[in-house]
mmCIF file of C-alpha atoms (C1' of nucleotides) in Angstrom:
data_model
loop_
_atom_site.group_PDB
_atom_site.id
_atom_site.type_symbol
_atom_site.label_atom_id
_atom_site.label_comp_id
_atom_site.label_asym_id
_atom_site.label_seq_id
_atom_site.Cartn_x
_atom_site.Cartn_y
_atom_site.Cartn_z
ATOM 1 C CA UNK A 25 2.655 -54.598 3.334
ATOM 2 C CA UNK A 26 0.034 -52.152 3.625
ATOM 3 C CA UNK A 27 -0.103 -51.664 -0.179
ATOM 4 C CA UNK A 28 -2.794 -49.286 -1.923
ATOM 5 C CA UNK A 29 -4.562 -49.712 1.796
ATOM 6 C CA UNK A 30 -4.603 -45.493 1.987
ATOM 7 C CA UNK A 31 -4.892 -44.787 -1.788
ATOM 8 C CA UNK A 32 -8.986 -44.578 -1.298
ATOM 9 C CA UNK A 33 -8.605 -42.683 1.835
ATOM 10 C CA UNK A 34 -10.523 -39.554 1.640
ATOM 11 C CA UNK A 35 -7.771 -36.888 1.877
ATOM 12 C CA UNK A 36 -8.382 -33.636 4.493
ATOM 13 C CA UNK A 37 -5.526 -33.348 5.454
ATOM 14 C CA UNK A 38 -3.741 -31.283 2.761
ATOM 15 C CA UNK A 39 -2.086 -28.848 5.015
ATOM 16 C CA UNK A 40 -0.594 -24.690 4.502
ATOM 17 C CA UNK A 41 -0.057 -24.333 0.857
ATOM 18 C CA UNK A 42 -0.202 -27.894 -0.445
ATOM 19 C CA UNK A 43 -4.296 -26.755 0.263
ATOM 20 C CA UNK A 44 -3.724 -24.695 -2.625
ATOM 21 C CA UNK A 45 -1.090 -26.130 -4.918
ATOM 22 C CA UNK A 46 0.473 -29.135 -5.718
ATOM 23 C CA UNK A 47 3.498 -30.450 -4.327
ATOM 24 C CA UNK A 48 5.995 -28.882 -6.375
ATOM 25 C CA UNK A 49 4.095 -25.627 -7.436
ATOM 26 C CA UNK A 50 3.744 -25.310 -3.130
ATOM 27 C CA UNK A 51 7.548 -25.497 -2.850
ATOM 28 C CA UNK A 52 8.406 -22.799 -5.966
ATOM 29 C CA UNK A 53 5.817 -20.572 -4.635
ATOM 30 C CA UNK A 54 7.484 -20.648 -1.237
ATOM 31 C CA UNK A 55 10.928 -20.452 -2.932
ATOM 32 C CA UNK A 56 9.543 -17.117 -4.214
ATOM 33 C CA UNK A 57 7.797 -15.751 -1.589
ATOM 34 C CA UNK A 58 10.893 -16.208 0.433
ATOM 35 C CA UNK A 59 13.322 -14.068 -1.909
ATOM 36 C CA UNK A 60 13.522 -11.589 -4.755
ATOM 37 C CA UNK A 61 12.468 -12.616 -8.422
ATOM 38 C CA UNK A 62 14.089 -15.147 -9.991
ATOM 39 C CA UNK A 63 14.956 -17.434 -12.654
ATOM 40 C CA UNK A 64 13.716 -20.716 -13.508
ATOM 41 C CA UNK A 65 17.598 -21.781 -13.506
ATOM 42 C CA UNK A 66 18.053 -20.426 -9.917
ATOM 43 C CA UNK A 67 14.405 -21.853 -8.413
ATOM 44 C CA UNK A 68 15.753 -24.995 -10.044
ATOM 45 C CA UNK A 69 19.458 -24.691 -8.437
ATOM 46 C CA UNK A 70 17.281 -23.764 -4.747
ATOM 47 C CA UNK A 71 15.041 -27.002 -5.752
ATOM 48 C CA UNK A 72 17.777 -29.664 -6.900
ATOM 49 C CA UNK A 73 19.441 -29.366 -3.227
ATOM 50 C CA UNK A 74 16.619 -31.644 -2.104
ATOM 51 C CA UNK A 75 16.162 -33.750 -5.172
ATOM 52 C CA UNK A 76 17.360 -33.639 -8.572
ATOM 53 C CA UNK A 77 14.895 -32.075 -11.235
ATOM 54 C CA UNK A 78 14.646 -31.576 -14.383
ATOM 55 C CA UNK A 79 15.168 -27.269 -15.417
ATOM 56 C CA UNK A 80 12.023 -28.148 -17.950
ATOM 57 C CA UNK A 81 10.136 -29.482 -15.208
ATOM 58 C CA UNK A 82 10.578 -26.378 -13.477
ATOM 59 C CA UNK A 83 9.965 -24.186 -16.162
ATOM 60 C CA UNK A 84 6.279 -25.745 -17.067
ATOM 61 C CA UNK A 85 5.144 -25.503 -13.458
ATOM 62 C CA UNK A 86 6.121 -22.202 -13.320
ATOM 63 C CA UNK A 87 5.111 -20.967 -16.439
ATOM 64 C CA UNK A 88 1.469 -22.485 -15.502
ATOM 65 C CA UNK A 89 1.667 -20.369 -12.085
ATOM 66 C CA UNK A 90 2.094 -17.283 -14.489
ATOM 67 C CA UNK A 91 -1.297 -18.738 -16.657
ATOM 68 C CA UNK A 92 -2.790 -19.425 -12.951
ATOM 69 C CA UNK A 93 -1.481 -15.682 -12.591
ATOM 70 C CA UNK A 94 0.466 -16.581 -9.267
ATOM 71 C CA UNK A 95 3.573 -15.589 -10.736
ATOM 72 C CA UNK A 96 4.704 -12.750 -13.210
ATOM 73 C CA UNK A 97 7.138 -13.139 -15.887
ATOM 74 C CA UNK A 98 9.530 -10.482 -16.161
ATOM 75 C CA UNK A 99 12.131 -10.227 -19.279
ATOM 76 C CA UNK A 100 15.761 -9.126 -18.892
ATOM 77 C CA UNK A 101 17.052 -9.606 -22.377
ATOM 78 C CA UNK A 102 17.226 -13.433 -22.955
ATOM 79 C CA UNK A 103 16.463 -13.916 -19.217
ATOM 80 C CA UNK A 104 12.697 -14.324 -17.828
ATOM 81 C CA UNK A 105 12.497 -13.371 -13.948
ATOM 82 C CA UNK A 106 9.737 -14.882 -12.041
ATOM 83 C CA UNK A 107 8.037 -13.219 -8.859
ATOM 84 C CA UNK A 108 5.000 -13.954 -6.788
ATOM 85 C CA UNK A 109 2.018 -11.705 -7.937
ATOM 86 C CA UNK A 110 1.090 -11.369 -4.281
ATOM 87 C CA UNK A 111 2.771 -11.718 -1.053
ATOM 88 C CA UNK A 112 3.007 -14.440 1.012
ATOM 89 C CA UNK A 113 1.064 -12.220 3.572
ATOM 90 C CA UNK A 114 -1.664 -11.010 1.137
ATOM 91 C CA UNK A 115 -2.056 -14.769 -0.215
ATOM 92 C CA UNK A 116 -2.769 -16.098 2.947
ATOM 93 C CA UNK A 117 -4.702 -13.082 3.696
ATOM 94 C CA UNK A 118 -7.266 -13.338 0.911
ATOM 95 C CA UNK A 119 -6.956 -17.391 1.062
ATOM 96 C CA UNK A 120 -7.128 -17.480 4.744
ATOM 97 C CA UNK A 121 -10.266 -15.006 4.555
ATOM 98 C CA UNK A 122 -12.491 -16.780 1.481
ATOM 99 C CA UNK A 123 -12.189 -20.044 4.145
ATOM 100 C CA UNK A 124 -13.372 -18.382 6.941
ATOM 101 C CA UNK A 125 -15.784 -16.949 5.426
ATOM 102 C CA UNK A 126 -17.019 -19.964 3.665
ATOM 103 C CA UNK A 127 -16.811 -21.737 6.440
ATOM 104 C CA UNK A 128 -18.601 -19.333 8.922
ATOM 105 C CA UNK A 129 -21.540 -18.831 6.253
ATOM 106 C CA UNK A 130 -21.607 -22.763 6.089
ATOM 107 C CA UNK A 131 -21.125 -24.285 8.886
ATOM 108 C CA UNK A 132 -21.385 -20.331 11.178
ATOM 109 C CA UNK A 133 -21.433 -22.244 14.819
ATOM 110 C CA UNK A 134 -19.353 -25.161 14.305
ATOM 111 C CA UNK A 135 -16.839 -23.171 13.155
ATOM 112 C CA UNK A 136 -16.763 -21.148 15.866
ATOM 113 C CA UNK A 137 -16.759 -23.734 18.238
ATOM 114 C CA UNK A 138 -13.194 -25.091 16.531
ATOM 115 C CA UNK A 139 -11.743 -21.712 17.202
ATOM 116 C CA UNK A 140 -12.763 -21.585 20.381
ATOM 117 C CA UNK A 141 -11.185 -24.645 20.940
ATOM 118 C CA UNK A 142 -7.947 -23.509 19.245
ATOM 119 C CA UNK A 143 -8.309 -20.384 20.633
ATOM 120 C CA UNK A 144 -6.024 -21.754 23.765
ATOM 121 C CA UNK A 145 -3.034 -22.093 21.546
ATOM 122 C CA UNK A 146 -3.210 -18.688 20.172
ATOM 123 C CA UNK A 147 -1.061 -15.736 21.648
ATOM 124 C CA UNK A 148 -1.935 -13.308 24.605
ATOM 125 C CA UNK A 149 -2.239 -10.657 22.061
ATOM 126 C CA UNK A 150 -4.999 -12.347 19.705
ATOM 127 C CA UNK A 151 -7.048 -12.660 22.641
ATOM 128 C CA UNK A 152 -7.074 -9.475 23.405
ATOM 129 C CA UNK A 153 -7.897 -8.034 20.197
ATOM 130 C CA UNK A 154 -10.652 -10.480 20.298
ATOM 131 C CA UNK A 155 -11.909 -9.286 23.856
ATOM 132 C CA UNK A 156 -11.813 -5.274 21.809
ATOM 133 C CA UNK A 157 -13.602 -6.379 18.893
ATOM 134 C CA UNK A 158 -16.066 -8.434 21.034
ATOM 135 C CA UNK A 159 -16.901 -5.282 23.120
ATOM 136 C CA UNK A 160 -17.509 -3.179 20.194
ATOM 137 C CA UNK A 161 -19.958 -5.539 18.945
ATOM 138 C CA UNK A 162 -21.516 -5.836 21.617
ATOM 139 C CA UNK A 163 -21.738 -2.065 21.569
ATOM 140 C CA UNK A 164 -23.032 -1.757 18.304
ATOM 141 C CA UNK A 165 -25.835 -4.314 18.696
ATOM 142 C CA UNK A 166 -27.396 -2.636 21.569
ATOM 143 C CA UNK B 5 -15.906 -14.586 -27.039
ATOM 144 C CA UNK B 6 -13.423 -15.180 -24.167
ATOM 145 C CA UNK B 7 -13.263 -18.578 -24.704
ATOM 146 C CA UNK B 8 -10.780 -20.421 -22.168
ATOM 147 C CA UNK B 9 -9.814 -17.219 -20.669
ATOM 148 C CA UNK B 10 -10.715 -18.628 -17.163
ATOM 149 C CA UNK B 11 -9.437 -21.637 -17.445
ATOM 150 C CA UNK B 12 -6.201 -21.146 -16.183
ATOM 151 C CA UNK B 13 -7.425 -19.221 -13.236
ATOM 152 C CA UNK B 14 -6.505 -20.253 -9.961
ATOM 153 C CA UNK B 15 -9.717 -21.123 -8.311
ATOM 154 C CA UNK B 16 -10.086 -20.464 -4.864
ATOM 155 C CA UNK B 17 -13.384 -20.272 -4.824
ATOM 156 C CA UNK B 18 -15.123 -23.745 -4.024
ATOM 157 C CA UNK B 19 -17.657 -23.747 -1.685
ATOM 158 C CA UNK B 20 -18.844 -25.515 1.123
ATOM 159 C CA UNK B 21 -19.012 -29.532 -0.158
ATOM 160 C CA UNK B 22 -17.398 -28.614 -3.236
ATOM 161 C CA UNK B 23 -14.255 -27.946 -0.997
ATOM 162 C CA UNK B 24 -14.094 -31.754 -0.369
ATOM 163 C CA UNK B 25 -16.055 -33.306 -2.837
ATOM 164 C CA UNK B 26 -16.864 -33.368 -6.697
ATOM 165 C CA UNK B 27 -20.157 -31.930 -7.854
ATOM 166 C CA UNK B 28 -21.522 -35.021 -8.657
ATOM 167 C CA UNK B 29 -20.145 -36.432 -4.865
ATOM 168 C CA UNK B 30 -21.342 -33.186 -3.345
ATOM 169 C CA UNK B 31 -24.870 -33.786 -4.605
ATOM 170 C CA UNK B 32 -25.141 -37.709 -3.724
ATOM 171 C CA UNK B 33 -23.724 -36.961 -0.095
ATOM 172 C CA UNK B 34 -26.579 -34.303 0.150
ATOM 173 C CA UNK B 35 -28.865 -36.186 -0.984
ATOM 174 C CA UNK B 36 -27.561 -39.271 1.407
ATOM 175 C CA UNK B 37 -26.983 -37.263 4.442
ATOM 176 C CA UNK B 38 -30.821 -35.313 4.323
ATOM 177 C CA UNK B 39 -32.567 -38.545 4.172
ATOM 178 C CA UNK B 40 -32.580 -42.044 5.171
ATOM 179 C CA UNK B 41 -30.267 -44.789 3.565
ATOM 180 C CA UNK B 42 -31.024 -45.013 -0.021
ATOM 181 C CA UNK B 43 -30.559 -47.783 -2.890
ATOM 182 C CA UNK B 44 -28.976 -46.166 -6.294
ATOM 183 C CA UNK B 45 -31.786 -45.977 -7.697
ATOM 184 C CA UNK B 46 -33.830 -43.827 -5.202
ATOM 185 C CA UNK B 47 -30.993 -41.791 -5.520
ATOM 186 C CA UNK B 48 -30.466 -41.757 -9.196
ATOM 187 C CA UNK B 49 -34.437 -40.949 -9.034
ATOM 188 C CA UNK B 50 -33.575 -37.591 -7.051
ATOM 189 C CA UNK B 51 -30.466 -36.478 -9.152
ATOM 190 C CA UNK B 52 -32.748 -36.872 -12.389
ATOM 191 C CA UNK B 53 -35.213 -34.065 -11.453
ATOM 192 C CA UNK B 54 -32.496 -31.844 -12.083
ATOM 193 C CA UNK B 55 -31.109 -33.774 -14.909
ATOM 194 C CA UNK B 56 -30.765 -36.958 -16.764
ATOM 195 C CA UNK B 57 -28.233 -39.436 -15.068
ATOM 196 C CA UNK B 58 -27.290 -42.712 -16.084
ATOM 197 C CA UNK B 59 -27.341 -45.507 -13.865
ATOM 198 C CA UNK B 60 -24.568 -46.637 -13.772
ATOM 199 C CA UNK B 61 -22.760 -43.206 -13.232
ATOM 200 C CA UNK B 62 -24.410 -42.862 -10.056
ATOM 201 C CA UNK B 63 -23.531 -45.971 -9.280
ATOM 202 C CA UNK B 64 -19.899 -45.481 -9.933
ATOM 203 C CA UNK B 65 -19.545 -42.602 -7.568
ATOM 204 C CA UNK B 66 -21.575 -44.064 -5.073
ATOM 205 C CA UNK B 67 -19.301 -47.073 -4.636
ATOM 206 C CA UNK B 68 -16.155 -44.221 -4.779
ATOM 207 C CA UNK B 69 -17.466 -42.761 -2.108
ATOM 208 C CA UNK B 70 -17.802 -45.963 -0.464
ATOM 209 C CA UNK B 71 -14.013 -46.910 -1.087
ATOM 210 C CA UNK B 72 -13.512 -43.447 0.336
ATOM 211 C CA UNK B 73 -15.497 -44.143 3.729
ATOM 212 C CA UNK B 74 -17.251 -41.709 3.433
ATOM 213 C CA UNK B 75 -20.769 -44.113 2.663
ATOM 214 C CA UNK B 76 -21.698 -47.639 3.958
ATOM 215 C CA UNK B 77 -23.613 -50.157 1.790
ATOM 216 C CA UNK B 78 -25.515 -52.364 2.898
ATOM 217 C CA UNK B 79 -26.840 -55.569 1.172
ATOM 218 C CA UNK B 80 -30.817 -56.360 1.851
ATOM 219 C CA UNK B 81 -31.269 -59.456 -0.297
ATOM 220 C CA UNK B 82 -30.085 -58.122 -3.803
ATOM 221 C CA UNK B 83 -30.311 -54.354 -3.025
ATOM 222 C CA UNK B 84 -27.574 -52.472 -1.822
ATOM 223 C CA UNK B 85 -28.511 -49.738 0.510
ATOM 224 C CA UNK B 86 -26.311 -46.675 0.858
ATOM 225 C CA UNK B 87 -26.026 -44.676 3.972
ATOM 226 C CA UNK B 88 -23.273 -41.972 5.232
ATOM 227 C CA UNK B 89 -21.208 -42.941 7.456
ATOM 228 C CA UNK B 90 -20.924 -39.919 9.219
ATOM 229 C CA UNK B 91 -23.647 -37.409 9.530
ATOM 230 C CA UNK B 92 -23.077 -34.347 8.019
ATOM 231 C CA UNK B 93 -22.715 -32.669 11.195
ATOM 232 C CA UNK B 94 -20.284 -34.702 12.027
ATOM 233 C CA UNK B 95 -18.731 -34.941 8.795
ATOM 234 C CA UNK B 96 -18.539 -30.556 9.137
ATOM 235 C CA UNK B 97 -17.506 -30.722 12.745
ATOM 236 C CA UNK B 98 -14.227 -32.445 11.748
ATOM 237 C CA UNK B 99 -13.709 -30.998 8.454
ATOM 238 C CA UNK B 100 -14.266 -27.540 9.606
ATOM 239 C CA UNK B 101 -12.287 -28.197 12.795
ATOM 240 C CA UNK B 102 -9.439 -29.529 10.789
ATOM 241 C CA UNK B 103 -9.633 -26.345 8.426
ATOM 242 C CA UNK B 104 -9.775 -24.219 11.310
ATOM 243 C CA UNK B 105 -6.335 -25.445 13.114
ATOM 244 C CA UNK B 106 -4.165 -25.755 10.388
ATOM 245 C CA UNK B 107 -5.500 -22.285 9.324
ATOM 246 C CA UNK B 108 -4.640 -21.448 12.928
ATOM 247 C CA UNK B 109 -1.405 -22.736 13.426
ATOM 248 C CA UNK B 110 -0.232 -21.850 10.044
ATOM 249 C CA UNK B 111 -1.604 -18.440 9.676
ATOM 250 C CA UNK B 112 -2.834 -17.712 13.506
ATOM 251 C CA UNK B 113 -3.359 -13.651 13.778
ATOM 252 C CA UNK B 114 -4.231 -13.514 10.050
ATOM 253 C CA UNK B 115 -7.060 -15.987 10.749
ATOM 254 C CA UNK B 116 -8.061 -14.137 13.669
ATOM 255 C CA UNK B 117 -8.381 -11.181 12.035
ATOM 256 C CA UNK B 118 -10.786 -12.537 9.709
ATOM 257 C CA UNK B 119 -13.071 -14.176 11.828
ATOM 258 C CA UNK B 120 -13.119 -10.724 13.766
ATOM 259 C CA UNK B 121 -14.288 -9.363 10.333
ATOM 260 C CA UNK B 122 -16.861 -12.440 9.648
ATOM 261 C CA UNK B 123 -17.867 -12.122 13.594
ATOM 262 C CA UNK B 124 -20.193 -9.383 12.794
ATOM 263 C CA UNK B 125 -22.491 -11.851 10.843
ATOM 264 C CA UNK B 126 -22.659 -13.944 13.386
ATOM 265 C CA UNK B 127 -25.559 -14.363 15.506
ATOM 266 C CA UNK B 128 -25.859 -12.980 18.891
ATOM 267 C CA UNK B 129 -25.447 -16.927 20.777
ATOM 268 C CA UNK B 130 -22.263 -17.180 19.495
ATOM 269 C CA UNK B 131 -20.514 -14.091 20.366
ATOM 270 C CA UNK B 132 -22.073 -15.055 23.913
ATOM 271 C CA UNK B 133 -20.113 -18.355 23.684
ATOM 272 C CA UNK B 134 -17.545 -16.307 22.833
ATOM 273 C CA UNK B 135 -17.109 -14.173 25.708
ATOM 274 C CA UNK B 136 -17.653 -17.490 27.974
ATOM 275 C CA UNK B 137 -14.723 -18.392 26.550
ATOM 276 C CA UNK B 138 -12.781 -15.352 26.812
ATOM 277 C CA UNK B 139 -13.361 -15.041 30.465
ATOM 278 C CA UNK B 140 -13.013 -18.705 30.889
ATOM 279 C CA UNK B 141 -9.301 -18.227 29.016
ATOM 280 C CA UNK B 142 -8.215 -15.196 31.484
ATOM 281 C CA UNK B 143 -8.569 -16.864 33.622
ATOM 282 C CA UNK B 144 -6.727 -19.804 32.949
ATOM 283 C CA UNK B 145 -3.573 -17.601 31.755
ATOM 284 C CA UNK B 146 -3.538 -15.694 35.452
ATOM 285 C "C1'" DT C 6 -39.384 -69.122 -19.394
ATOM 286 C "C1'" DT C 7 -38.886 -64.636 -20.675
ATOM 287 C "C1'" DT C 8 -38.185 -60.052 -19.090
ATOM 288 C "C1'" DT C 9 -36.711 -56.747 -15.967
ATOM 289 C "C1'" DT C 10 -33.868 -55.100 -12.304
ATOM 290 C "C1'" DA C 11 -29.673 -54.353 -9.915
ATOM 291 C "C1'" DC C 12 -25.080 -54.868 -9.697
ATOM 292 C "C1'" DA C 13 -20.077 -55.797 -11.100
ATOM 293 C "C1'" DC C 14 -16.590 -54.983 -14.192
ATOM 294 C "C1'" DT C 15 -14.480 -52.306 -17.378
ATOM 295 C "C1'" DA C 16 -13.397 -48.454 -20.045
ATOM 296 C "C1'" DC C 17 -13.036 -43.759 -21.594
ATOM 297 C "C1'" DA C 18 -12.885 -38.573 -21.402
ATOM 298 C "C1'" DA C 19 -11.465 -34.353 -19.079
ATOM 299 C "C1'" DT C 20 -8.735 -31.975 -15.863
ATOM 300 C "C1'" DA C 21 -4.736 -31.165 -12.817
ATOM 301 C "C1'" DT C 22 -0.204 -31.963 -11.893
ATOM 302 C "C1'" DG C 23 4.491 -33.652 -12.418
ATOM 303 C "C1'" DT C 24 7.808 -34.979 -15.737
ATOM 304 C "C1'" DA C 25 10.794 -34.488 -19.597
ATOM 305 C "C1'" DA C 26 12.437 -34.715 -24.779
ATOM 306 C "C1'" DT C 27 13.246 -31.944 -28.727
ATOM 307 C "C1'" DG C 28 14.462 -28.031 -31.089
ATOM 308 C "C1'" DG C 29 15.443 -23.165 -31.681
ATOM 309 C "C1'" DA C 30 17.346 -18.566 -30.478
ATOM 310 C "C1'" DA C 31 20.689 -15.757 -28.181
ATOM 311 C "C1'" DG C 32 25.088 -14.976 -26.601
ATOM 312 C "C1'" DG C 33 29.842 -16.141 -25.393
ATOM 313 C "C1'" DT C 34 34.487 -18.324 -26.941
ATOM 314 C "C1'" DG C 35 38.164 -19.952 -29.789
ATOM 315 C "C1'" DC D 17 32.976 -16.965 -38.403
ATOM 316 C "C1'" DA D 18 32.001 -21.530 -36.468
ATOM 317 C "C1'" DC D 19 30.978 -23.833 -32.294
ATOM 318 C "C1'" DC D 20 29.037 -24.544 -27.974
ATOM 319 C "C1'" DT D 21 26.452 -23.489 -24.062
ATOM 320 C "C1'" DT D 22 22.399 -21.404 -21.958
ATOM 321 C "C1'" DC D 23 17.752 -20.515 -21.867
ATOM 322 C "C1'" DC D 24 13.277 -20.803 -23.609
ATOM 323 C "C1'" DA D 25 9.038 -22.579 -26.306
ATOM 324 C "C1'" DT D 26 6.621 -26.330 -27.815
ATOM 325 C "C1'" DT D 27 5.035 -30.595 -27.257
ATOM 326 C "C1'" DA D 28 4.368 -34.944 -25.138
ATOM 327 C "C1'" DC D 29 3.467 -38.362 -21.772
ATOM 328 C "C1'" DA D 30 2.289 -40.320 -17.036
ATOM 329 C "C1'" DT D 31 -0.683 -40.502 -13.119
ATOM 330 C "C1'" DA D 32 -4.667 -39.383 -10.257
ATOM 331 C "C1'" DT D 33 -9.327 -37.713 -9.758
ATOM 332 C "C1'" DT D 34 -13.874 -37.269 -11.254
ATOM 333 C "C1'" DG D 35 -17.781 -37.843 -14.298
ATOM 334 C "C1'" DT D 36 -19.625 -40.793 -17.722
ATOM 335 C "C1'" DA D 37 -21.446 -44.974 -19.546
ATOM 336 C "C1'" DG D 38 -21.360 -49.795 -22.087
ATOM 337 C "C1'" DT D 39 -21.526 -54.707 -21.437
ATOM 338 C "C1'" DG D 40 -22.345 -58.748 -19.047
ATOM 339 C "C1'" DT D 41 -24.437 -61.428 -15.279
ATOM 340 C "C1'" DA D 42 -27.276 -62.937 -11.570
ATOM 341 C "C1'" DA D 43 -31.470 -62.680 -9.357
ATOM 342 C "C1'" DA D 44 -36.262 -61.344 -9.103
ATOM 343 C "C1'" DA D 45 -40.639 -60.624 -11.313
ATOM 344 C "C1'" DA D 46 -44.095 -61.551 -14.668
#
DNA sequence: TTTTTACACTACAATATGTAATGGAAGGTG
DNA sequence: CACCTTCCATTACATATTGTAGTGTAAAAA
């Protein structure tokens, strides 16, 4: 039956936001990312097509992103409107940064080893920007 | 006296073991992966030049980590001996190589970008291995 | 045999996250 | 105006993870 068999499994494999966030605060952050401000009754409307939830639910979790200060709280009248602090784009950017970094301080070759490796699925135009940057270093350190 | 003011900021900012583990796990792996297999005790003995530690704490997390697979024990007559079961390299290699692609696929150029920026840290070996690899790619896409 | 050592079992506290009940305030409707 | 609905604040509880440690037991040492 399998049972609890994975619930001691050491867990890597959080993936995209759910590396940041949990489950539910992943999918409101997306739901604002992906549109203008909104209200907890609308995130809750976007959220209940997949699975009914509670509006109070929804309120808490998003009320802690605005402690967490991922989200603003805006008030129109008796109405609160929610929005991302960031962009999706400058989110990623700063997340996507503090783990390289991190990781190319800690682990520097390995690292680059693994995007090496992944460097085959990436797109014509990555690689060429690489090749620029690559050349300029190599100008620089001479 | 800005008492809890940080607690309900979103922290981003774990580094390098502390990404995967505890502090207290971080510290035993350490300790477990830069030597040779250790009873509790030897390792309780280590964490207690930096502070007291109960026994049985250590003990506690040590057989976590062991439910986790990420240790071995092994019996020798009434003393458990604890040993990674990965080496740390290894243990990085995958870690960092599983960051690394699902930064890849889900951000791609933004990650790019970012290890352009971090490239410039990086010693001279690696941007060699780098350019093997760039040729190697052009290749392969002509 | 008594004492010490090492371990198992169990429990508790703090934090993070998801969940939701209760109650109050604001505004619309009859 | 009284009533009802909508939205929010407050509060709480559940679960999982991590750090902490007490108690009991079995085996080794003295």
């Amino acid at each position: 039956m399998n049972l609890t068999i994975n619930k001691f499994h050491f867990d890597s494999d959080k993936v995209g936001l759910n590396r940041f966030f949990g489950p539910l605060e992943a999918k409101i952050m997306d739901i604002l990312w992906s549109g203008s401000e909104k209200s907890i009754k609308e995130v809750q409307h976007i959220l209940e097509k997949e699975k009914a939830i509670n509006f109070n639910t929804v309120m808490t979790v998003m009320n802690r992103l605005v402690d967490k200060n991922l989200l603003v709280k805006r008030s129109e009248g008796r109405k609160s409107l929610y929005s991302p602090v960031k962009t999706k784009e400058e989110f990623m950017q700063e997340q996507s940064k503090k783990l390289t970094e991190n990781l190319l301080d800690e682990f520097g070759g390995l690292v680059v080893n693994h995007m090496l490796d992944s460097l085959d699925k990436v797109d014509q135009s990555l690689l060429e920007r690489l090749e620029q940057k690559l050349t300029q270093l190599k100008k620089e350190k001479s």
